[in-house]
PDB file of C-alpha atoms and ligand atoms in Angstrom:
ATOM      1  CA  UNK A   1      -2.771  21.517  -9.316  1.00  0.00           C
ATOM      2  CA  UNK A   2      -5.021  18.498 -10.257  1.00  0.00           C
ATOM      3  CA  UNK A   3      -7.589  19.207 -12.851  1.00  0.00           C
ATOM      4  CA  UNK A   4     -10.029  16.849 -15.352  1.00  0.00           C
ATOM      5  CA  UNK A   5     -11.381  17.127 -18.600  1.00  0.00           C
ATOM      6  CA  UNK A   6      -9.297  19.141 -20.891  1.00  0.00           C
ATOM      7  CA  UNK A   7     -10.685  21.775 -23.543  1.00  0.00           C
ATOM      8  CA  UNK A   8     -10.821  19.257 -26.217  1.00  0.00           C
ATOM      9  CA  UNK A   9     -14.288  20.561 -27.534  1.00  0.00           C
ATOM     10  CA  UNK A  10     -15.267  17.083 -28.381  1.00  0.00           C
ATOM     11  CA  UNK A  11     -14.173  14.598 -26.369  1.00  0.00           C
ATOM     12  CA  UNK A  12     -13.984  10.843 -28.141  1.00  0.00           C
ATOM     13  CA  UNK A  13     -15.463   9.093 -25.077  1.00  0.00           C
ATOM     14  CA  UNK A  14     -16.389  10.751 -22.105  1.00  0.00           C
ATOM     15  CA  UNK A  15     -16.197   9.304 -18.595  1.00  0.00           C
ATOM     16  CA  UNK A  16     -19.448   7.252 -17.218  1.00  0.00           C
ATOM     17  CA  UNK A  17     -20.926   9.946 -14.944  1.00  0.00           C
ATOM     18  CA  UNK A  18     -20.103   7.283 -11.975  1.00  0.00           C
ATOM     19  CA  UNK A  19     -16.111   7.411 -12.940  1.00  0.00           C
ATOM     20  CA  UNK A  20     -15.888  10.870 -13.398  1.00  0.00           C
ATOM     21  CA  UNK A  21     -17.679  11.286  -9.549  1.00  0.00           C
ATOM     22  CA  UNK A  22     -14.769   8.788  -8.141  1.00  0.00           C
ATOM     23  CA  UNK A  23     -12.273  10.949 -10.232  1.00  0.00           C
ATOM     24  CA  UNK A  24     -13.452  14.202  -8.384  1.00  0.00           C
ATOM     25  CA  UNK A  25     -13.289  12.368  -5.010  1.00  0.00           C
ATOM     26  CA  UNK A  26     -10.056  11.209  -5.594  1.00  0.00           C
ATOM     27  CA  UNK A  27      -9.164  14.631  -6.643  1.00  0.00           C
ATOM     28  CA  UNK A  28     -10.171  16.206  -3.434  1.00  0.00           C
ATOM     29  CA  UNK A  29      -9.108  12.786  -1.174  1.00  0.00           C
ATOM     30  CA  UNK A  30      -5.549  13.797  -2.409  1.00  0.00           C
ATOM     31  CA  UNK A  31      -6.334  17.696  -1.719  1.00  0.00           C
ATOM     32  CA  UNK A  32      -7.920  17.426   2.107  1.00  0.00           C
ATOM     33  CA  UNK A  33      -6.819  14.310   3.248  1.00  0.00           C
ATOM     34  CA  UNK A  34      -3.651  13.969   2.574  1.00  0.00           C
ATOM     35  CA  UNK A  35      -1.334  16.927   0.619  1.00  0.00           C
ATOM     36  CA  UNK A  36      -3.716  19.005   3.364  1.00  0.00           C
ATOM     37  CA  UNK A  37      -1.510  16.924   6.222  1.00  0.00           C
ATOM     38  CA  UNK A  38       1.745  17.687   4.752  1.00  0.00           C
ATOM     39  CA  UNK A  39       2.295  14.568   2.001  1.00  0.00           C
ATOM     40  CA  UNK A  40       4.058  16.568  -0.923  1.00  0.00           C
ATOM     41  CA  UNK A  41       5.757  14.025  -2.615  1.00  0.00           C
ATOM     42  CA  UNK A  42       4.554  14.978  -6.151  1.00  0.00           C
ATOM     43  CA  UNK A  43       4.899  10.909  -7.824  1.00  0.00           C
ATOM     44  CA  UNK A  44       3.115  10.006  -4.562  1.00  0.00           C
ATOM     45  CA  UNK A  45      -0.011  12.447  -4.922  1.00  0.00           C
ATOM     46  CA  UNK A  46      -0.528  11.982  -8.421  1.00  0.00           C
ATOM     47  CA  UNK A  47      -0.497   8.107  -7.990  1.00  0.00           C
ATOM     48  CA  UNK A  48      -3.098   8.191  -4.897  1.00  0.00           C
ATOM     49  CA  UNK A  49      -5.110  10.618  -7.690  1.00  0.00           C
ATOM     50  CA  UNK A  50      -4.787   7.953 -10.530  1.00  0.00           C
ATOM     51  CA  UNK A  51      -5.324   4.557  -8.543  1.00  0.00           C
ATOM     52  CA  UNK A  52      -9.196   3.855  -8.801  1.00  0.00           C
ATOM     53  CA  UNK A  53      -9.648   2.664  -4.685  1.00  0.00           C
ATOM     54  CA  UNK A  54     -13.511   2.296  -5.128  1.00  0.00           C
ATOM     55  CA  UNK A  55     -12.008  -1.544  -7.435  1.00  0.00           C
ATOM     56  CA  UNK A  56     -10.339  -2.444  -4.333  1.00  0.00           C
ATOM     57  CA  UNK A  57     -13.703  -1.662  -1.770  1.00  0.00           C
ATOM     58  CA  UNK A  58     -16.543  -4.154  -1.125  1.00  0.00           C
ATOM     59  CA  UNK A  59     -19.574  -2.820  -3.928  1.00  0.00           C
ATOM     60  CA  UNK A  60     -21.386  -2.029  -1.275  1.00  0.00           C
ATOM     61  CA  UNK A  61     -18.928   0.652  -0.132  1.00  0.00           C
ATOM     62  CA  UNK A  62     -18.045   2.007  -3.447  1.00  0.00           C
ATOM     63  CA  UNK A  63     -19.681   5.673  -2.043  1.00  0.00           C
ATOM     64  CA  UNK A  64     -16.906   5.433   0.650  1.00  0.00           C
ATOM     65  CA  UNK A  65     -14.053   4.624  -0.960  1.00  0.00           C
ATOM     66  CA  UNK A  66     -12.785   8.252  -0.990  1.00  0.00           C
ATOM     67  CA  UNK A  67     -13.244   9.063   2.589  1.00  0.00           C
ATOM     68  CA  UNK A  68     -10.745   9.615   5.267  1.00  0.00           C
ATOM     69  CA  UNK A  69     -10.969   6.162   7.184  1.00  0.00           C
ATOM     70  CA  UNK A  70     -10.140   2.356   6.707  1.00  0.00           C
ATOM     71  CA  UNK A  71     -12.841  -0.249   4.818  1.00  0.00           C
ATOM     72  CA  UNK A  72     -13.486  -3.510   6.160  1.00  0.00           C
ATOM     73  CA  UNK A  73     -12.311  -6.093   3.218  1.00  0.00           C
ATOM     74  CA  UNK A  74     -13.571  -9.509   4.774  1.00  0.00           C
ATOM     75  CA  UNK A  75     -11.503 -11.971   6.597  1.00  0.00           C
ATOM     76  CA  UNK A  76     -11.378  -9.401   9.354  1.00  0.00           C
ATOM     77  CA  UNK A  77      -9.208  -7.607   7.711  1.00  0.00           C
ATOM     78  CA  UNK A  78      -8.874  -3.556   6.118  1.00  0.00           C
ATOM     79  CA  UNK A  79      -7.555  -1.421   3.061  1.00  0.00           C
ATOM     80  CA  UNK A  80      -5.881   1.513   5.447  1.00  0.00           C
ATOM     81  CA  UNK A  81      -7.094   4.755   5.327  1.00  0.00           C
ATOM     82  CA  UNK A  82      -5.663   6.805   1.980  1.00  0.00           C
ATOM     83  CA  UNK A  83      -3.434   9.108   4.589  1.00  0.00           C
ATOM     84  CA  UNK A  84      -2.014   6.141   5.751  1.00  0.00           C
ATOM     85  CA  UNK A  85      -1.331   4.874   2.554  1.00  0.00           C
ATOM     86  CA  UNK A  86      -0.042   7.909   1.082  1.00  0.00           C
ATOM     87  CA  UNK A  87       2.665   8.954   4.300  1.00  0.00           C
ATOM     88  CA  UNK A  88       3.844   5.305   3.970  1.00  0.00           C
ATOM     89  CA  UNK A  89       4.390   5.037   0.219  1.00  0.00           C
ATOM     90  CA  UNK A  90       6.016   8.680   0.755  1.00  0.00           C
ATOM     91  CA  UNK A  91       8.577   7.738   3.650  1.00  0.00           C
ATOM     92  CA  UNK A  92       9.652   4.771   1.229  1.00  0.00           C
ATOM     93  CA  UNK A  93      11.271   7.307  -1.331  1.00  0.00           C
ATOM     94  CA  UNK A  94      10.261   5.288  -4.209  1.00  0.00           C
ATOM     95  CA  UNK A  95      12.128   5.112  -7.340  1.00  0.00           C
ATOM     96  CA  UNK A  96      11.275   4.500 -11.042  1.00  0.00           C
ATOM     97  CA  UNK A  97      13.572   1.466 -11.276  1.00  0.00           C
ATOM     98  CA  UNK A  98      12.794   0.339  -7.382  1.00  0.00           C
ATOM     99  CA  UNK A  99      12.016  -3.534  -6.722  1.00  0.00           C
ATOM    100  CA  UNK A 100       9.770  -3.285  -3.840  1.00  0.00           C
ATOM    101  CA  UNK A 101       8.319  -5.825  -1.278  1.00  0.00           C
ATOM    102  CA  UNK A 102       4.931  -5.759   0.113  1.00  0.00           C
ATOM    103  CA  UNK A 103       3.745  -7.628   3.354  1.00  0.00           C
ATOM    104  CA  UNK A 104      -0.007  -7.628   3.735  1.00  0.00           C
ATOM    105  CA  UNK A 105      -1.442  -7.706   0.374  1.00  0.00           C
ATOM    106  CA  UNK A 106      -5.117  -7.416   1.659  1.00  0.00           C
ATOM    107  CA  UNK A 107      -7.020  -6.058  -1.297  1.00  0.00           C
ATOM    108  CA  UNK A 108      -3.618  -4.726  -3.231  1.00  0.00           C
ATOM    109  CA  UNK A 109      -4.741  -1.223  -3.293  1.00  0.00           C
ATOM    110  CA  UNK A 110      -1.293  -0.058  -1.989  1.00  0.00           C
ATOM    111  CA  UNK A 111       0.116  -2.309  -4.579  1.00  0.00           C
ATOM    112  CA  UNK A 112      -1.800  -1.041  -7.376  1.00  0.00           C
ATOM    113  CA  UNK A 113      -0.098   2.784  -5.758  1.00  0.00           C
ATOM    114  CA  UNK A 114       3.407   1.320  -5.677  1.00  0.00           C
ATOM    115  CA  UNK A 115       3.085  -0.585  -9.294  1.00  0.00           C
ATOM    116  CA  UNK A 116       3.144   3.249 -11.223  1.00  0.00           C
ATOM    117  CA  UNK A 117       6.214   4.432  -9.020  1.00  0.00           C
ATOM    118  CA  UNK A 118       8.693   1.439  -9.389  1.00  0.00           C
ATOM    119  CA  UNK A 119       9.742  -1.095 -11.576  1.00  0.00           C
ATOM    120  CA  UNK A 120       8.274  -4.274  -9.414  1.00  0.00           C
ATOM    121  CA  UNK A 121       5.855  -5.082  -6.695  1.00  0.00           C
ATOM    122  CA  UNK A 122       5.844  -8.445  -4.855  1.00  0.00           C
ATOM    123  CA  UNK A 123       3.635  -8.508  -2.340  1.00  0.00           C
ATOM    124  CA  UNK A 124       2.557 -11.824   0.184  1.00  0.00           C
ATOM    125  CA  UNK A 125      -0.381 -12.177   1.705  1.00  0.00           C
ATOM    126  CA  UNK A 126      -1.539 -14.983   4.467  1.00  0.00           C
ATOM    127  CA  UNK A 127      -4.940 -15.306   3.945  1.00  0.00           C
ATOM    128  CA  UNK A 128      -5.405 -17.330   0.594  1.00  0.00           C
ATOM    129  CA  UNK A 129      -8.670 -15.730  -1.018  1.00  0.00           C
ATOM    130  CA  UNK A 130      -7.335 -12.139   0.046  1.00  0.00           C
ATOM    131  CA  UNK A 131      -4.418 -13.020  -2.309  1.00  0.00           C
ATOM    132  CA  UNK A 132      -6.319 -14.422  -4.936  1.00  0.00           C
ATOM    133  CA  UNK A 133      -9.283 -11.696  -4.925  1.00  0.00           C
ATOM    134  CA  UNK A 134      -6.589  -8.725  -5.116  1.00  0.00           C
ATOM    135  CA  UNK A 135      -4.200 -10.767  -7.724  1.00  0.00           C
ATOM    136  CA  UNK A 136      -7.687 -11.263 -10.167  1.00  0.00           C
ATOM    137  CA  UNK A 137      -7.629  -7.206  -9.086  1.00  0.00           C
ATOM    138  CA  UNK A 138      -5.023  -6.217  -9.974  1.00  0.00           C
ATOM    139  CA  UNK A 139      -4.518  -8.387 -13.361  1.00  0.00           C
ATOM    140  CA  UNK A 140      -8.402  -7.204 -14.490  1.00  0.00           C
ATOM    141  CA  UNK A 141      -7.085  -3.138 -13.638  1.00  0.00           C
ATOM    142  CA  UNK A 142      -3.606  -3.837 -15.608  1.00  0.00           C
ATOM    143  CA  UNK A 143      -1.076  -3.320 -12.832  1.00  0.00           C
ATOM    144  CA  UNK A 144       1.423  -5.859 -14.774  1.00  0.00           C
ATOM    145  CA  UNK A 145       4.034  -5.722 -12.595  1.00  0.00           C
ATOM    146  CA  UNK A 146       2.735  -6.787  -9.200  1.00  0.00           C
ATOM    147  CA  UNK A 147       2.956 -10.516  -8.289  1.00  0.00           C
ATOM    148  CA  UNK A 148       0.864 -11.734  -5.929  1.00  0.00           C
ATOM    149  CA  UNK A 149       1.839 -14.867  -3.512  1.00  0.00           C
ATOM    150  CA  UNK A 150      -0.565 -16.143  -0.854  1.00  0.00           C
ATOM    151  CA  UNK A 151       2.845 -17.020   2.068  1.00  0.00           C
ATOM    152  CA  UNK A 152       3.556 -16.117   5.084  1.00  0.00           C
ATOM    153  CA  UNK A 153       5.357 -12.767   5.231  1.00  0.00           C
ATOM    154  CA  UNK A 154       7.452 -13.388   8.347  1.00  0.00           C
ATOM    155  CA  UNK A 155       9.976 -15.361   5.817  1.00  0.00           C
ATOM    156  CA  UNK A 156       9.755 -13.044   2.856  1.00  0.00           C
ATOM    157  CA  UNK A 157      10.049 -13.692  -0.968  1.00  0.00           C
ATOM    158  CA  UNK A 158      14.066 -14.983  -0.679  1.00  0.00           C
ATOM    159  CA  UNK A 159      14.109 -15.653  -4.281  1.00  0.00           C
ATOM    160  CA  UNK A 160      13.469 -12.144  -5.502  1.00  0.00           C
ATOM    161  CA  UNK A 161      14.934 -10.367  -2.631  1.00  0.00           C
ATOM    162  CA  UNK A 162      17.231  -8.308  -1.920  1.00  0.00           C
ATOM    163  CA  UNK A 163      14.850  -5.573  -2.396  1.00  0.00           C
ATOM    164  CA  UNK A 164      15.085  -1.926  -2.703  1.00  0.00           C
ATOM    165  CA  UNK A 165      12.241  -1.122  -0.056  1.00  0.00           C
ATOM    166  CA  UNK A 166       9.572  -3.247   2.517  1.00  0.00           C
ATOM    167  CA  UNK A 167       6.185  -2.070   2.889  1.00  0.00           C
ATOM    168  CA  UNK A 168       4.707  -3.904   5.741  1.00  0.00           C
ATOM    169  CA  UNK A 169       0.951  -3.396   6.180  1.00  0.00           C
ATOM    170  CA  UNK A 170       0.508  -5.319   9.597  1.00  0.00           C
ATOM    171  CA  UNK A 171       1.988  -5.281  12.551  1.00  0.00           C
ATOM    172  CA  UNK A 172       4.290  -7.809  14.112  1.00  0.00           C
ATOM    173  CA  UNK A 173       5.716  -7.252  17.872  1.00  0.00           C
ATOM    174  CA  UNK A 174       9.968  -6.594  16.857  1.00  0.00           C
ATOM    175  CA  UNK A 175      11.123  -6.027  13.071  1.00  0.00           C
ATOM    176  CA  UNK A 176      11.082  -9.610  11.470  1.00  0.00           C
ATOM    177  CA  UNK A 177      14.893 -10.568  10.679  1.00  0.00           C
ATOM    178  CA  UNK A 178      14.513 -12.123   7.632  1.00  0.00           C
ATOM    179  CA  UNK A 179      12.720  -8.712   6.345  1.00  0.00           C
ATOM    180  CA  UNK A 180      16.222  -7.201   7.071  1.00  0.00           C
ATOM    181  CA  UNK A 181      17.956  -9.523   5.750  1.00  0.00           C
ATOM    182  CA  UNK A 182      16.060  -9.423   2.201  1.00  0.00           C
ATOM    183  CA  UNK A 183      16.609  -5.424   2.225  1.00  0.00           C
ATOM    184  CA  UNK A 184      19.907  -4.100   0.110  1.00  0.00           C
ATOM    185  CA  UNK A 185      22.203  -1.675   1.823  1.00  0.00           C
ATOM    186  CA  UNK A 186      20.574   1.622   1.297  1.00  0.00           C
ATOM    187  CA  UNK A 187      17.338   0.220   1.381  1.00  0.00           C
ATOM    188  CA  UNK A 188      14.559   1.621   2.965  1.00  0.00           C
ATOM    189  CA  UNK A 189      11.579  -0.344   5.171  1.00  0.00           C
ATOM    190  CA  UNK A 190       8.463   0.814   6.953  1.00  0.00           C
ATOM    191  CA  UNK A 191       6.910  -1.253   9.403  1.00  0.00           C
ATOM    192  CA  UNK A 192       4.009  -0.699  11.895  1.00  0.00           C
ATOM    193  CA  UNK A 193       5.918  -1.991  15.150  1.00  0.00           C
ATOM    194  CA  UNK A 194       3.371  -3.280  18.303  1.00  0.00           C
ATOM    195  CA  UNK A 195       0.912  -5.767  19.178  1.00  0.00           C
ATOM    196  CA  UNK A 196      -1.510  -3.295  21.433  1.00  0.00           C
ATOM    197  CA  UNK A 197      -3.809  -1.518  19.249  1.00  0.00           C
ATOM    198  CA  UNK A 198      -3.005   1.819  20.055  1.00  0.00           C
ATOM    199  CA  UNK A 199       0.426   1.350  21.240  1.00  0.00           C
ATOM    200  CA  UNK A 200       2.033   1.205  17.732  1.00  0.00           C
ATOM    201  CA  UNK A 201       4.561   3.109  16.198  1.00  0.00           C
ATOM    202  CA  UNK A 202       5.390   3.231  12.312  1.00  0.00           C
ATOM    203  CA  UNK A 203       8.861   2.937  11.768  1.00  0.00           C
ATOM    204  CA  UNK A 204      11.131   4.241   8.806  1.00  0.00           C
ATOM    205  CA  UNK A 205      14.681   1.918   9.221  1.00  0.00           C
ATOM    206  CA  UNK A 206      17.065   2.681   6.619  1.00  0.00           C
ATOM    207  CA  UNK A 207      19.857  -0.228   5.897  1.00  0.00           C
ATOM    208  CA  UNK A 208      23.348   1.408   6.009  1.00  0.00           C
ATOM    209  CA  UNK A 209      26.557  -0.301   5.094  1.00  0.00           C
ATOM    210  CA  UNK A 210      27.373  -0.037   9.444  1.00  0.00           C
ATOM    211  CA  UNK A 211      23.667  -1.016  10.386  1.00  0.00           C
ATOM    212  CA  UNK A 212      20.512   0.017  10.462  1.00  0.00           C
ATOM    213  CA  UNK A 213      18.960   3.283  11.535  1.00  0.00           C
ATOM    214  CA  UNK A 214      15.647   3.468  13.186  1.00  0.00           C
ATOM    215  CA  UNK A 215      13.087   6.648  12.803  1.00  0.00           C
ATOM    216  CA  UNK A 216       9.633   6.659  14.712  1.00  0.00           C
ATOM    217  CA  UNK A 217       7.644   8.192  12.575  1.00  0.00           C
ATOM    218  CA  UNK A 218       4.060   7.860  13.230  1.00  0.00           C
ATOM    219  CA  UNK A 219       1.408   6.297  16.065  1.00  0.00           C
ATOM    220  CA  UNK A 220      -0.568   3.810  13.927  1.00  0.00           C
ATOM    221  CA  UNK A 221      -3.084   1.108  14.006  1.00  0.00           C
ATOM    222  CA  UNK A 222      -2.459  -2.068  12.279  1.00  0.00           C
ATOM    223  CA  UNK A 223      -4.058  -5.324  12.371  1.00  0.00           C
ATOM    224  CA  UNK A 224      -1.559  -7.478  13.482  1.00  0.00           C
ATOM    225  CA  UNK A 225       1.171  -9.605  11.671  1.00  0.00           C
ATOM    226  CA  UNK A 226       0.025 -12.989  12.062  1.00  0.00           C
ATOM    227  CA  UNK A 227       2.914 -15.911  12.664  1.00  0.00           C
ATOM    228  CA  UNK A 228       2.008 -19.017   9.624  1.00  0.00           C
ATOM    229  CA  UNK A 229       1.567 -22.033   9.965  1.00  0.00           C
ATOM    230  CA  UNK A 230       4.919 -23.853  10.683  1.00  0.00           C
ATOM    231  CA  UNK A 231       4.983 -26.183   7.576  1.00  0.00           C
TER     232      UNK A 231
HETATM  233  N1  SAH B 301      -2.059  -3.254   2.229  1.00  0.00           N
HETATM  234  C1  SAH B 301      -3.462  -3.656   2.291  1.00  0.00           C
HETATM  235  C2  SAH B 301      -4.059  -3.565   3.682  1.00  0.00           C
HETATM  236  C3  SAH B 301      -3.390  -4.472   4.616  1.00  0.00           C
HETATM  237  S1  SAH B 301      -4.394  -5.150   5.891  1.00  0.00           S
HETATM  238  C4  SAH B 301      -4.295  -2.917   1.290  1.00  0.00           C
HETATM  239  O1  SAH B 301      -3.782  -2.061   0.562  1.00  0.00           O
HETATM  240  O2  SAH B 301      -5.488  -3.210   1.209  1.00  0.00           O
HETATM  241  C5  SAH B 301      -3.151  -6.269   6.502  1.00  0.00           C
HETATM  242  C6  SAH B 301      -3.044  -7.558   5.749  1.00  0.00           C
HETATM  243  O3  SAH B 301      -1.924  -8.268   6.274  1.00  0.00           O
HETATM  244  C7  SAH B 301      -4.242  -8.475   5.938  1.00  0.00           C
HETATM  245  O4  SAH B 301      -4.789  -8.795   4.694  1.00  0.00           O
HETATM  246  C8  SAH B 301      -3.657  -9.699   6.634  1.00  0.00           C
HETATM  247  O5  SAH B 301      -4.272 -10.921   6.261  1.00  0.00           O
HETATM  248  C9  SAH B 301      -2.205  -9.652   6.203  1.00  0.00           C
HETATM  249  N2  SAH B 301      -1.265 -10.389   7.064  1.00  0.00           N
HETATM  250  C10 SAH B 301      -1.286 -10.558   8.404  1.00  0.00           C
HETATM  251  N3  SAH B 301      -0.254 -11.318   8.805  1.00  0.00           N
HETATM  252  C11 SAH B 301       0.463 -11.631   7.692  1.00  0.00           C
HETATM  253  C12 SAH B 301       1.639 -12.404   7.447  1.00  0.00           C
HETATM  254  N4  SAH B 301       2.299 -13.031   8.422  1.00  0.00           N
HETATM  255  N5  SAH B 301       2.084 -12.518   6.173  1.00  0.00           N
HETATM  256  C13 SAH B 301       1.422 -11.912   5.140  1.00  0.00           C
HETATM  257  N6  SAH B 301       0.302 -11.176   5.313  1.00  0.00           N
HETATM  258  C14 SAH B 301      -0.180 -11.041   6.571  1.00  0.00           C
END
């Protein structure tokens, strides 16, 4: 059970009425939205309950941060619905000393979820301001150990890999390669699989030392993975 406020009788410095209305939100975002649909990964609810998503909104849509559906981030692109979030960071199985890669940074709210359960977050993202707005983000909200790289996701972060888990956040049409390549054995990746909106299906693969084993876990709806620029 989630609760605020404490019985301190005098607290040193209480919450701005406005954060202490997003904490409540959060509160019962966590509560209906997504424990409510069968999330119970403990780490996982208490980091969607910590991770202030109204930072990661446009101002203007601060009052929806908390509700159950996707927000329109500029560029075309979204921050996914919390559920979303929340089943995906779940099905990784992340651990305290996990290095984890991120494709689709977009505003680096699932970042800022993954930086309190692991030890590292790299995440790439292809549109250059999208990268630089969520890295400025990120560093102003203290999530220290994300780094941010505006690239093209399709060929990974090689230096830093192999990673523990992938988190891809758009869609491409077949698992990218590389992305396998760049996992360890007995890593973990989930990956929105399918160009037709409406026709896509997360996927849970698990790298085992005699290949790698596919899981269909949920129909999604992803923007799609765009190919970059061949350079
Ligand atoms: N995880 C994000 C939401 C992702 S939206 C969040 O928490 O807000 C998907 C993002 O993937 C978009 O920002 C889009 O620009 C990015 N994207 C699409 N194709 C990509 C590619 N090839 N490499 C890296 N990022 C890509």
């Amino acid at each position: 059970m989630l609760t605020f406020g404490g019985c301190d009788p005098e607290p040193a410095r209480p919450a701005a009425p406005a954060e202490t209305a997003f904490a409540e939100a959060r509160v019962r975002m966590v509560r209906e939205q997504i424990a409510a649909r069968g999330v119970t990964d403990g780490r996982v609810l208490a980091a969607m309950a910590r991770v202030p998503r109204h930072e990661f909104v446009p101002a203007g849509q601060r009052n929806e941060a908390y509700e159950d559906w996707p927000l329109p981030i500029g560029h075309g692109q979204t921050i996914s619905q919390p559920y979303i979030v929340a089943f995906m960071t779940a099905a990784l199985a992340p651990k305290p000393g996990d290095r984890v890669l991120e494709i689709g940074t977009g505003s680096g709210y699932q970042a800022a979820v993954l930086s309190g359960l692991v030890a590292e977050v790299f995440t790439l993202e292809i549109v250059p301001p999208l990268a630089r707005r969520a890295e400025a983000d990120l560093q102003r909200l203290g999530y220290g150990n994300v780094r941010v790289r505006a690239g093209d996701g399709y060929l990974g972060w090689p230096e830093a890999a192999p990673f523990d888990a992938i988190i891809v956040t758009c869609a491409p049409d077949q698992v990218p390669q590389t992305l396998v390549d760049q996992l360890k054995v007995g890593g973990r990746m989930i990956i929105p699989v399918g160009r037709a909106l409406g026709a896509q299906e997360l996927y849970l693969l698990r790298k085992r030392p005699a290949g790698l084993e596919t899981q269909a876990v949920l129909p999604v709806r992803f923007v799609p993975m765009v190919p970059g620029r061949p350079s």
